[in-house]
Coordinates of C-alpha atoms and ligand atoms in Angstrom, one line a residue:
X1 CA 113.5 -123.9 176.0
X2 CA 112.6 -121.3 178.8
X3 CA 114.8 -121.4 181.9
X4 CA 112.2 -122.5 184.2
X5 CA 111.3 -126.1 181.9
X6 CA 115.3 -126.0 181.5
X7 CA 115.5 -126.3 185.4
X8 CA 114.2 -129.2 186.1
X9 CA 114.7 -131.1 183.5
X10 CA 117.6 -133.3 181.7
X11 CA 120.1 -134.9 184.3
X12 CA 117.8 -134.0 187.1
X13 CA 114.7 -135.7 185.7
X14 CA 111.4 -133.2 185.4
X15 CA 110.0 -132.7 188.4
X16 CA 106.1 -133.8 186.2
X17 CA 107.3 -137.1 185.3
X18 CA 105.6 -140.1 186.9
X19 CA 108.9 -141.9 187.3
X20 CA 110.1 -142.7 191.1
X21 CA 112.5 -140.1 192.7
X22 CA 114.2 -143.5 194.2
X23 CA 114.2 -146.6 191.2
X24 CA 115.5 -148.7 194.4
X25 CA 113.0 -148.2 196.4
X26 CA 110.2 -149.3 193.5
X27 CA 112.6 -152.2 193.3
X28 CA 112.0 -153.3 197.0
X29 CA 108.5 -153.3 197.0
X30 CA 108.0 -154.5 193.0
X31 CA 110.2 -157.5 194.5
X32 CA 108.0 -157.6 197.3
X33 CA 104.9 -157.7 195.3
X34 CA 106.1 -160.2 193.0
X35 CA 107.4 -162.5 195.9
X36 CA 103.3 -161.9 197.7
X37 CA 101.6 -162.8 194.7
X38 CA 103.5 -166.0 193.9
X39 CA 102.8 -166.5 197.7
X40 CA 99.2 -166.2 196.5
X41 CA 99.2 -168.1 193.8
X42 CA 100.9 -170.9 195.4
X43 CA 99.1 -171.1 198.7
X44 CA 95.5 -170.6 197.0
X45 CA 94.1 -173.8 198.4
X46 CA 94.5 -172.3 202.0
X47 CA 92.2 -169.7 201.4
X48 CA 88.0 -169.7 200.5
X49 CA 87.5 -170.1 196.7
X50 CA 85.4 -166.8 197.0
X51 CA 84.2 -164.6 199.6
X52 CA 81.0 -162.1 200.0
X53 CA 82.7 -158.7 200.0
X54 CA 81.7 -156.7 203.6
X55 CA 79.7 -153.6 203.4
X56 CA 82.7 -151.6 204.8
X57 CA 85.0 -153.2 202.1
X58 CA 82.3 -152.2 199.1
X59 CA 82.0 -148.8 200.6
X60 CA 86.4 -148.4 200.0
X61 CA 85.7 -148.2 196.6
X62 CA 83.1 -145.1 196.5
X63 CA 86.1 -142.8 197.5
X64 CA 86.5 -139.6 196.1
X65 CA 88.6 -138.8 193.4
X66 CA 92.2 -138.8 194.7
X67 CA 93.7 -135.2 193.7
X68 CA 97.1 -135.8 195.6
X69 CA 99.5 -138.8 195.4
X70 CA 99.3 -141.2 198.4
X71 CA 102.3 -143.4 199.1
X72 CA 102.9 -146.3 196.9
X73 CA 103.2 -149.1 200.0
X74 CA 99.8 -147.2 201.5
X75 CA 98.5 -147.9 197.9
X76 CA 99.8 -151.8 197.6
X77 CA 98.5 -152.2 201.3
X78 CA 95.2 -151.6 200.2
X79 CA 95.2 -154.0 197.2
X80 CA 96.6 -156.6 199.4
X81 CA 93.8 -156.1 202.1
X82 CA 90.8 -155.0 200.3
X83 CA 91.5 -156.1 196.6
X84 CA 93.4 -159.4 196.5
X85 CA 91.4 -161.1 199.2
X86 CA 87.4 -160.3 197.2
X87 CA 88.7 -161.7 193.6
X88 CA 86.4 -163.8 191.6
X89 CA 87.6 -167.2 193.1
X90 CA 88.8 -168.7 189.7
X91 CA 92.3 -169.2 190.5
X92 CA 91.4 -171.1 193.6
X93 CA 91.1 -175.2 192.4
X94 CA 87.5 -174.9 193.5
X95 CA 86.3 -172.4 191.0
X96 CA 84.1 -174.3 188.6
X97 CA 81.7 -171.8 187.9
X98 CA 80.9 -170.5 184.4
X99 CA 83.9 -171.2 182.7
X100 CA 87.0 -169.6 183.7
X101 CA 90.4 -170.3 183.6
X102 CA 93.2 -170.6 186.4
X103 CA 96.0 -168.4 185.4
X104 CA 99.3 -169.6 185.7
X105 CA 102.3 -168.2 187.5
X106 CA 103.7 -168.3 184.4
X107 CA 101.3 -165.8 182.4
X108 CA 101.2 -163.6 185.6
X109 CA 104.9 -163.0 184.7
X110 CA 104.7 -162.6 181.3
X111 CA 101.9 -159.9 181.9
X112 CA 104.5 -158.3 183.8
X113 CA 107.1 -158.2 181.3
X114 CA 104.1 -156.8 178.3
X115 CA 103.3 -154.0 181.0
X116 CA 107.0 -152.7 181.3
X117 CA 107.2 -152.9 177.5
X118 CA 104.2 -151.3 177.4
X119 CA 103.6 -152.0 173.6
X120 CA 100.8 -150.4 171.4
X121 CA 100.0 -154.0 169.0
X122 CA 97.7 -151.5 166.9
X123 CA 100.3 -151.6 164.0
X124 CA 103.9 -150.3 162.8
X125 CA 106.9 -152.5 162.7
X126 CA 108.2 -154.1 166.2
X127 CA 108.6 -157.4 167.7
X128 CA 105.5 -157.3 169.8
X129 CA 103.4 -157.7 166.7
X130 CA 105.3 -160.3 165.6
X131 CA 104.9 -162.3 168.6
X132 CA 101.2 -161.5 167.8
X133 CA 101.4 -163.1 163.9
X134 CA 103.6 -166.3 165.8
X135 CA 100.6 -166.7 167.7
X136 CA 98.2 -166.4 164.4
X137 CA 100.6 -168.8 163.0
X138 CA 100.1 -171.4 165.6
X139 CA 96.8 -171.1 165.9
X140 CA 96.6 -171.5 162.2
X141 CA 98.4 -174.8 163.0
X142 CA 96.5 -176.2 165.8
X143 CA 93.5 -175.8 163.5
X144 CA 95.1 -177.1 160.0
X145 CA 93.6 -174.1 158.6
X146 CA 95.7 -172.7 155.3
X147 CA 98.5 -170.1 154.8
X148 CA 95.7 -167.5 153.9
X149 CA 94.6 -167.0 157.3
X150 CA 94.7 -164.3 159.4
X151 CA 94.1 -163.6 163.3
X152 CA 93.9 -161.4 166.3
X153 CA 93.8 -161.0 169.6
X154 CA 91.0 -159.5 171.3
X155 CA 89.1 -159.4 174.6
X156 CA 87.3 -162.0 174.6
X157 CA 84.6 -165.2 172.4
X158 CA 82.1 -162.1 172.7
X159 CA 84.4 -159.7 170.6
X160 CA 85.5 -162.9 168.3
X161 CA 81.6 -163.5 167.0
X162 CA 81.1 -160.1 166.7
X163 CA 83.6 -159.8 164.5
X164 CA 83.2 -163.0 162.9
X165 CA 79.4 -162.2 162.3
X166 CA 81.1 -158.4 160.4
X167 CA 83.3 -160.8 158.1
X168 CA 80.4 -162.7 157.1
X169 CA 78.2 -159.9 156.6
X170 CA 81.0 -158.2 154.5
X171 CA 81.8 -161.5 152.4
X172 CA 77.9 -161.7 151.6
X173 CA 77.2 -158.0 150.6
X174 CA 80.9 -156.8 149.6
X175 CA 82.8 -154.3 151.0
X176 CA 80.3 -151.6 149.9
X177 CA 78.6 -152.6 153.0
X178 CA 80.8 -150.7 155.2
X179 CA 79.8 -147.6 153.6
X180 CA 75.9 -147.7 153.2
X181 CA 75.2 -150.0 156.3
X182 CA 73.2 -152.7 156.2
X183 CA 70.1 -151.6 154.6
X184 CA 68.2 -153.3 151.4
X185 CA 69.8 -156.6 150.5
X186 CA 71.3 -156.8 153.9
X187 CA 68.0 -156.3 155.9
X188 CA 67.0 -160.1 154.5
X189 CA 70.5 -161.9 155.8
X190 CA 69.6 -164.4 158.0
X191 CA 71.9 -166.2 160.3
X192 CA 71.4 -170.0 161.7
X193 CA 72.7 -171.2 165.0
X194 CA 71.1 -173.4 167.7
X195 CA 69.2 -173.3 170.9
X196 CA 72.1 -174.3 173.0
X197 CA 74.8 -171.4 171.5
X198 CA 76.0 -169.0 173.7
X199 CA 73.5 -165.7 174.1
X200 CA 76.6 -163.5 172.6
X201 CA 75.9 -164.8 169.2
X202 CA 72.5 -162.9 169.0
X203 CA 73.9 -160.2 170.7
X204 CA 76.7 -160.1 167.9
X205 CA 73.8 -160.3 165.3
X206 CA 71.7 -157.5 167.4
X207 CA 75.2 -154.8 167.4
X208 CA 76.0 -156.0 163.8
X209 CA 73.0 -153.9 162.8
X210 CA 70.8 -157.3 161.8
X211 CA 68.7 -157.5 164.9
X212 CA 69.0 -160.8 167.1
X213 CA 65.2 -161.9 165.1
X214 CA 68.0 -162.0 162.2
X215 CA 69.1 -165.3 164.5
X216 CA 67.5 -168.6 164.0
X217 CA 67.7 -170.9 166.6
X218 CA 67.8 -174.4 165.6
X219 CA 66.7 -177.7 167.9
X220 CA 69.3 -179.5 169.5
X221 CA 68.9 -183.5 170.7
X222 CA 69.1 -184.9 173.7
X223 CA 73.1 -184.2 174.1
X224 CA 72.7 -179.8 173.0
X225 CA 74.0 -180.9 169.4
X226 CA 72.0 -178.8 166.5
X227 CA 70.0 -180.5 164.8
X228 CA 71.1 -180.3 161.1
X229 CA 67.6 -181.9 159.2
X230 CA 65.7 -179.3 160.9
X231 CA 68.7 -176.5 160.1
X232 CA 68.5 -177.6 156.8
X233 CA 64.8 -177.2 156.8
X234 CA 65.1 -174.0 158.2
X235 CA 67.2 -172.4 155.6
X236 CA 64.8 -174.0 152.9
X237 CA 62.0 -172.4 154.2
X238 CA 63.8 -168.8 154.3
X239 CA 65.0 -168.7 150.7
X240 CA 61.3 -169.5 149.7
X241 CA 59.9 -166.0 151.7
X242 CA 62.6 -164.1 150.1
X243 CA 65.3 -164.3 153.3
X244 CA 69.1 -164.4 152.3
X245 CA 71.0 -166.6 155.0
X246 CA 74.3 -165.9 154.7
X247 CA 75.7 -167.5 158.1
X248 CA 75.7 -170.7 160.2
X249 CA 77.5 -170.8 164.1
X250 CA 78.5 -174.0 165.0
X251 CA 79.7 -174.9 168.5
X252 CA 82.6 -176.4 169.6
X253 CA 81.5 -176.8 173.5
X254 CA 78.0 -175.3 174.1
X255 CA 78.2 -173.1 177.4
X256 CA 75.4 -174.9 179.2
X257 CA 76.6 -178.9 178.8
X258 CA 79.6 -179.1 176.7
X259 CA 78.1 -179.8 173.5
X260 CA 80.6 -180.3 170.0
X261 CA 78.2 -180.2 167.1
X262 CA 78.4 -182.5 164.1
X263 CA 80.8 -179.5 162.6
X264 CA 81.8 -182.0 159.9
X265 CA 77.8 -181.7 158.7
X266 CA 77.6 -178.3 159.2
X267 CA 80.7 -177.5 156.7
X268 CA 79.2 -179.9 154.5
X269 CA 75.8 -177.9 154.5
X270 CA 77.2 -174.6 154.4
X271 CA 79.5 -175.8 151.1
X272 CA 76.1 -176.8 149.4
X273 CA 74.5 -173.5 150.8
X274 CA 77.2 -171.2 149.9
X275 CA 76.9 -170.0 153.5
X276 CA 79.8 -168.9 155.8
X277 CA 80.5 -171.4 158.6
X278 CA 81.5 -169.8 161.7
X279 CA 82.8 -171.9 165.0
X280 CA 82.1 -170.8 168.5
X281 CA 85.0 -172.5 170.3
X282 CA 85.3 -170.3 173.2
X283 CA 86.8 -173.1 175.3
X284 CA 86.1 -176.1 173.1
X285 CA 88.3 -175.3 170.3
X286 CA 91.6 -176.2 172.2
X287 CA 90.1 -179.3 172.4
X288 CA 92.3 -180.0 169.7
X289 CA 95.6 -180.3 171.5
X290 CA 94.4 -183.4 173.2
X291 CA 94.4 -186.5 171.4
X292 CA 91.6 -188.0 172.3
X293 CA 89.7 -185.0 171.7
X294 CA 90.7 -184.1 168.5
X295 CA 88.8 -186.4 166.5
X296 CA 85.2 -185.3 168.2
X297 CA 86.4 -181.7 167.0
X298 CA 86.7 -182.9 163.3
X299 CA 85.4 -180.2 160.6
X300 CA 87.0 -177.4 162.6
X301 CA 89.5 -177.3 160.2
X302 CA 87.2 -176.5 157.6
X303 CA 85.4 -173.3 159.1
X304 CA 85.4 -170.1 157.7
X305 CA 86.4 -168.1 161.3
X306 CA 86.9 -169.5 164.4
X307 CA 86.5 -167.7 168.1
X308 CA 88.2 -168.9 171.1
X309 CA 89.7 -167.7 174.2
X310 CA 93.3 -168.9 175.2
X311 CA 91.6 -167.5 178.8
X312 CA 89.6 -170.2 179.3
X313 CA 91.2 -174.1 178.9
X314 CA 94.3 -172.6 177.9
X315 CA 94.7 -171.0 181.1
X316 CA 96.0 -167.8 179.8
X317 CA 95.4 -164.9 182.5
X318 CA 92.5 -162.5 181.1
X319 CA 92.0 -161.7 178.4
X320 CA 93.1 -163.9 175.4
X321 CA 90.2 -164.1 173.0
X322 CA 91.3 -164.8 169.5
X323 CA 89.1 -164.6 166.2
X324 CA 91.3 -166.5 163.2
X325 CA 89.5 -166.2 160.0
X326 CA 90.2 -168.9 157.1
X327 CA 90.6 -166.4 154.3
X328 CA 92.7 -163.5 155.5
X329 CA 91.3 -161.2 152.8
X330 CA 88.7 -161.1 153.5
X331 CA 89.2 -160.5 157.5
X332 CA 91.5 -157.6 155.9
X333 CA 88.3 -156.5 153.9
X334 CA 85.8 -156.5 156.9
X335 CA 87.6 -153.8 159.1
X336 CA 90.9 -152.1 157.0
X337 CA 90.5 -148.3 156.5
X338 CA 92.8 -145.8 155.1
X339 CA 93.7 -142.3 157.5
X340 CA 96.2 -140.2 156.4
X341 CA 97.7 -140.2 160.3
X342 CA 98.3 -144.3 160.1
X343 CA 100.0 -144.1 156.8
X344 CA 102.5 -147.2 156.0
X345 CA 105.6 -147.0 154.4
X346 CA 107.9 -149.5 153.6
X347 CA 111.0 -148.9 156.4
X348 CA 111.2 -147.6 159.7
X349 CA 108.8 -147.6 162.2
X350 CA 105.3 -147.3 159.8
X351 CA 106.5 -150.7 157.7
X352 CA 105.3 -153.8 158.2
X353 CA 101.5 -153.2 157.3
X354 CA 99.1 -154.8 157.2
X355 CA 99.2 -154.5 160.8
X356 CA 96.3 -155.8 163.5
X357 CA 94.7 -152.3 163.2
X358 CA 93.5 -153.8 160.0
X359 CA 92.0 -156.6 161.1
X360 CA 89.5 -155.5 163.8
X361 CA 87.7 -152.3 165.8
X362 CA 90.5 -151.6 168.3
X363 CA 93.4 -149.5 166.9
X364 CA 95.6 -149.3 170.2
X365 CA 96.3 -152.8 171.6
X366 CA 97.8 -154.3 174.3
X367 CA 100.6 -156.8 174.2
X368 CA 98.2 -159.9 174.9
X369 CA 100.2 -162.6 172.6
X370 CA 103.2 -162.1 175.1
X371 CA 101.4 -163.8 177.9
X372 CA 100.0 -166.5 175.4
X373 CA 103.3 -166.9 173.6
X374 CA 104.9 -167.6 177.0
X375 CA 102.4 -170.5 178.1
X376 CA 102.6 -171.9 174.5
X377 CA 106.6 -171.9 174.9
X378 CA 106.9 -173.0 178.5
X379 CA 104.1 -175.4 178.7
X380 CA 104.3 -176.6 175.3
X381 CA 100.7 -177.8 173.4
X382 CA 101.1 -181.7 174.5
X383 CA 101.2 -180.7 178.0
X384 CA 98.7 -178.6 177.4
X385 CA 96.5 -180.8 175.8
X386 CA 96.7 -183.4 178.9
X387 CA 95.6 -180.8 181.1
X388 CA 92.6 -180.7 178.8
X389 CA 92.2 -183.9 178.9
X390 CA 92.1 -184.2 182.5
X391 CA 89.9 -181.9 183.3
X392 CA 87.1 -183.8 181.7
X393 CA 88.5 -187.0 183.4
X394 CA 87.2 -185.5 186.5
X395 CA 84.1 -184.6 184.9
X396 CA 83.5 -187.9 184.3
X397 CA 84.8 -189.0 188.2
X398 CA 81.9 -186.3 189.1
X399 CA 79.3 -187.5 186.6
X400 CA 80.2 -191.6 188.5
X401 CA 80.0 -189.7 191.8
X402 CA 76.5 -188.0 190.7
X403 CA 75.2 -191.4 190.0
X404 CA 76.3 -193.3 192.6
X405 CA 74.4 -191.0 195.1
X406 CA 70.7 -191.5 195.3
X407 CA 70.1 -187.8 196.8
X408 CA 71.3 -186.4 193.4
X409 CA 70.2 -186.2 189.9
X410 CA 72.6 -186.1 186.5
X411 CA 70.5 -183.7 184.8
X412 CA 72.5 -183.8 181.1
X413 CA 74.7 -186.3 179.7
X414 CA 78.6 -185.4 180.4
X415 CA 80.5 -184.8 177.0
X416 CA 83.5 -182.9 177.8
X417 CA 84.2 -181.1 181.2
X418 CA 81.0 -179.6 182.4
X419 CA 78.5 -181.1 184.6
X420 CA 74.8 -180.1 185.6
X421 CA 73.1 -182.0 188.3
X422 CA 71.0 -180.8 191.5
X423 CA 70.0 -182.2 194.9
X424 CA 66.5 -184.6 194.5
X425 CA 63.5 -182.5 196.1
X426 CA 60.5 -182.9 195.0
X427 CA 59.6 -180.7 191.6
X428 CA 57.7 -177.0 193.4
X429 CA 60.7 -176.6 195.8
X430 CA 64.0 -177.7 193.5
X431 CA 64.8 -174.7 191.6
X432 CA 64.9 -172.6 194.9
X433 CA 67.0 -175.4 197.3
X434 CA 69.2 -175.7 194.4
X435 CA 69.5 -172.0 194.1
X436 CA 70.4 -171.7 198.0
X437 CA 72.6 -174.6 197.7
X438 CA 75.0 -173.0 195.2
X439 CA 74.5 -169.5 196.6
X440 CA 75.5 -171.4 200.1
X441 CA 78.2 -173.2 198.9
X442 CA 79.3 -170.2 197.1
X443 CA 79.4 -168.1 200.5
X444 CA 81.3 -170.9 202.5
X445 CA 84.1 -170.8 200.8
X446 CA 84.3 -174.5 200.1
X447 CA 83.5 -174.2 196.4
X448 CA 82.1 -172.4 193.4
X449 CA 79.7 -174.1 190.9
X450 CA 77.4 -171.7 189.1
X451 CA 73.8 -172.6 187.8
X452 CA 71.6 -173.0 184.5
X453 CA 68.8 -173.5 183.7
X454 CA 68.3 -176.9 181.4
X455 CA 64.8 -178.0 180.3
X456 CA 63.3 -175.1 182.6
X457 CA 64.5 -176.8 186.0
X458 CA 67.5 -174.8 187.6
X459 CA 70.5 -177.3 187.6
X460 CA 73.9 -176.6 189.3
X461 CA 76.4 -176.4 187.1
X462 CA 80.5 -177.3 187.6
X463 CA 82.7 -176.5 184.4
X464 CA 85.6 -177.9 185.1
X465 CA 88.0 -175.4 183.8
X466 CA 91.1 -174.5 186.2
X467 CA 94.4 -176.7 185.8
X468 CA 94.8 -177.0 189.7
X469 CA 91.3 -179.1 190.2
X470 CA 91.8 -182.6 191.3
X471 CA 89.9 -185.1 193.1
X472 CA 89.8 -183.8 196.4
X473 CA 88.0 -180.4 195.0
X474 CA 85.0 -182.5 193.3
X475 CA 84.6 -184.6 196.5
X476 CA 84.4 -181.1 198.4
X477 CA 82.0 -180.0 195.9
X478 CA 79.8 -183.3 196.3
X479 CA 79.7 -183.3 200.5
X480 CA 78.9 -179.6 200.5
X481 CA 76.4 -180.2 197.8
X482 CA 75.0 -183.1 200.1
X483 CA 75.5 -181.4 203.2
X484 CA 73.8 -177.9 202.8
X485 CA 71.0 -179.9 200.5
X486 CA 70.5 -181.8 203.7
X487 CA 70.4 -178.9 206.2
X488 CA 68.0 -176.6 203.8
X489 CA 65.8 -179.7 203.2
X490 CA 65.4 -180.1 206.8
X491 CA 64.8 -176.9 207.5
X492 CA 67.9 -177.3 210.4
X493 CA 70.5 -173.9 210.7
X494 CA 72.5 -173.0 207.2
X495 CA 75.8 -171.4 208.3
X496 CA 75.3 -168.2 205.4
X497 CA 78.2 -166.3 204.8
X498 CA 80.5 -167.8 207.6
X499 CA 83.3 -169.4 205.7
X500 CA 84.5 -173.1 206.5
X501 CA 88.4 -173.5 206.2
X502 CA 89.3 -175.9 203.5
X503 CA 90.9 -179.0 204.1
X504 CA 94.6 -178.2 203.2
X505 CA 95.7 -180.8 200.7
Ligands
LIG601 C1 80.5 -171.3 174.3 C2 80.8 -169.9 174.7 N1 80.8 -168.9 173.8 C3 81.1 -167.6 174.1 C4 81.4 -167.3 175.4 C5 81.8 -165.9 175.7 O1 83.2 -165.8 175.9 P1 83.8 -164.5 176.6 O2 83.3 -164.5 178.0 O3 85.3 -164.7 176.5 O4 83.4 -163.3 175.8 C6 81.5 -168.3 176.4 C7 81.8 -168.0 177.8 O5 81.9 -168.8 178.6 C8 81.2 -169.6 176.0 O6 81.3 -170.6 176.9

């Protein structure tokens, strides 16, 4: 060691290290953060669900790159004035767009906890990863699936097809696949879903290497569910041209309406077919915790992989996706690779393989089943499962609300907790009053519902995700639905971007 590195180092502390000069001074203002942002969570009915971000705000964030350090408090004022205030709006009780989840103090703190940890869940032998596997082991649980299954965290349902749609691939062609891609045989796979699944399954077929024309998508009836005669059909008429289909995605809550298909018939048909049967169960699959959804969710527990997101209805803070694969095995077989540099051994720090590194793309991880493992543990699944439940109890108070008001339209049949409807105007001038409607509702403040498209006429859409949502938030949806429906259809002012205070409940 040279004098000058012996200097400032050891009791001293190196003068390079990023660690504070004064650890009670972090501790004020940590305290203080933590104290603001409970403030926030717990007083997030006083503010707009959402607000447009100002020019002079957006323009903050094309700063140079900072060379020298600015004061911490400087750095935490700015968050708290330019950052905290623009957020999406999904922890506020009005979010209903898409479909996001809350967040719950809870799994803000246990985020905390995983970032002083500071864990690397790629592998090797510690109690993080372990939490991970108690997670897998749950899941396996909740979905009745055997002792052979595997699972992992990852970022998101996205990730989880993807990676689903890999395992498939490498069950159909072998692992030999991995090293000659998917040429020959592979270039025939074909993989069935329906009309109504989310736009990341072709997407997953399209980075997989197969092309999204690999994807056939199958009718649905009136209520989004595929329609299995015509699947069947389908996959007849493929093996006749010479086409190998080797995959079917079911979904467990389509993204547009809410749809469960008939996942008991599709198990059936992929037994018969020899075909893998994957589940897209981004917020559906948790379904399960509540009782009296569990049954509608019947032949999930015979799926080959299943994706969800603790994110979404289990109100996990972002991310949680999970992928949990029925024969673990195989998962291991679709993305485990030897390098000498991860070699396992079977004590100290390299035991404990196979380790999640094996079991996906990502090699360094974050601690994401910390925050899970925490809502799992505090809240407890029955809990959780009411909470579910509820949430498409007030689907179902909108849906009554929808049709007991002449000015609006039910535009698909309510099955779990998401709703499309829009304002009556006549058919050339819906789709854009709609449009401004959401877009103005959006800007108030009041609320956040997002749109879709169903049968080619825009609908405005309310997925009724977030724990906090009650009553009060789908009768401020439904007035400010009515109320800027009636000022844009009579051409009289439209307030824009001004926000209206919410009634404090
Ligand atoms: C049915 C369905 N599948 C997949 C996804 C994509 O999930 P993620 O956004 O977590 O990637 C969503 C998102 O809303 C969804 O609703």
């Amino acid at each position: 060691m040279t004098a000058a590195l012996r200097e400032g180092s050891a009791a001293s502390g190196s003068s390079e290290t990023l660690d504070p000069k004064d650890w009670d001074e972090i501790r004020a203002l940590g305290h203080r953060m933590l104290d603001d942002m409970i403030d926030y969570v717990a007083t997030i009915r006083e503010r707009p669900v959402w607000r447009p971000i100002p020019e002079e705000v957006r323009a903050r964030f094309r700063a140079e790159l900072p060379r020298q350090p600015s004061d911490l408090g400087d750095v935490y004022r700015e968050f708290s004035d330019f950052i905290a205030p623009y957020a999406t709006g999904n922890v506020h009780p009005g979010f209903m767009g898409w479909v996001h989840g809350g967040g719950t103090a809870v799994g803000m703190l246990a985020e905390m906890l995983a970032a002083g940890l500071n864990a690397n869940l790629g592998g090797r032998d510690h109690v993080p990863v372990e939490v991970e596997r108690q997670i897998v082991e749950w899941t396996r649980a909740m979905f009745r699936l055997p002792r052979e299954a595997s699972g992992i965290f990852v970022t998101g349902t996205s990730m989880a097809n993807l990676m689903a749609v890999l395992v498939a691939r490498t069950a159909a062609l072998g692992q030999i696949v991995r090293q000659h891609g998917v040429g020959g045989e592979g270039a025939l796979l074909t993989a069935y879903t329906s009309t109504a699944a989310h736009g990341c399954v072709a997407k997953a077929m399209d980075l997989a290497g197969f092309g999204s024309d690999a994807l056939r998508s199958v009718e649905v009836d009136r209520s989004h569910r595929v329609d299995v005669t015509a699947l069947r059909a389908q996959i007849a008429r493929d093996r006749e041209i010479g086409l190998k289909p080797f995959l079917v995605v079911g979904s467990a809550g389509t993204v547009d309406i809410g749809a469960i298909d008939d996942l008991q018939a599709l198990n059936a048909l992929c037994r018969e077919e020899k075909l893998w049967f994957h589940v897209d169960g981004a917020y559906g699959a948790l379904g399960v915790l509540s009782p009296a959804l569990a049954p509608r969710l019947a032949g999930l527990e015979s799926a080959d992989s299943i994706a969800l997101d603790f994110h979404k209805w289990g109100q996990v803070p972002y991310d949680a996706g999970f992928l949990i694969v029925r024969d673990g095995h195989r998962h291991q077989e679709a993305f485990a690779a030897h390098a000498g540099y991860l070699r396992r051994e079977t004590r100290g720090l390299a035991a404990g393989s196979p380790w999640p590194c094996d079991l996906g793309p990502d090699l360094s991880r974050g601690f994401r089943a910390l925050k899970t493992w925490f809502t799992l543990k505090a809240y407890g699944t029955e809990k959780l499962g009411a909470m579910i439940e509820r949430t498409c109890v007030l689907a179902g108070y909108l849906e009554a609300r929808i049709l007991a008001e002449p000015r609006l339209e039910l535009l698909a049949p309510v099955q779990l907790n998401i709703v499309c409807f829009r304002y009556r105007a006549d058919d050339a001038h819906s789709d854009a009053l709609n449009g401004d409607i959401v877009a103005d509702i959006q800007e108030s403040g009041i609320s956040a519902p997002s749109t879709t498209v169903l049968d080619g006429r825009l609908a405005i859409r309310a997925a009724i995700v977030n724990h906090r949502t009650d009553v009060v938030d789908i009768d401020a949806l439904v007035a400010a639905v009515l109320d800027f429906g009636a000022r844009r259809s009579s051409g009289g002012p439209v307030p824009g971007a001004e926000q209206s205070p919410r009634p404090a409940t």
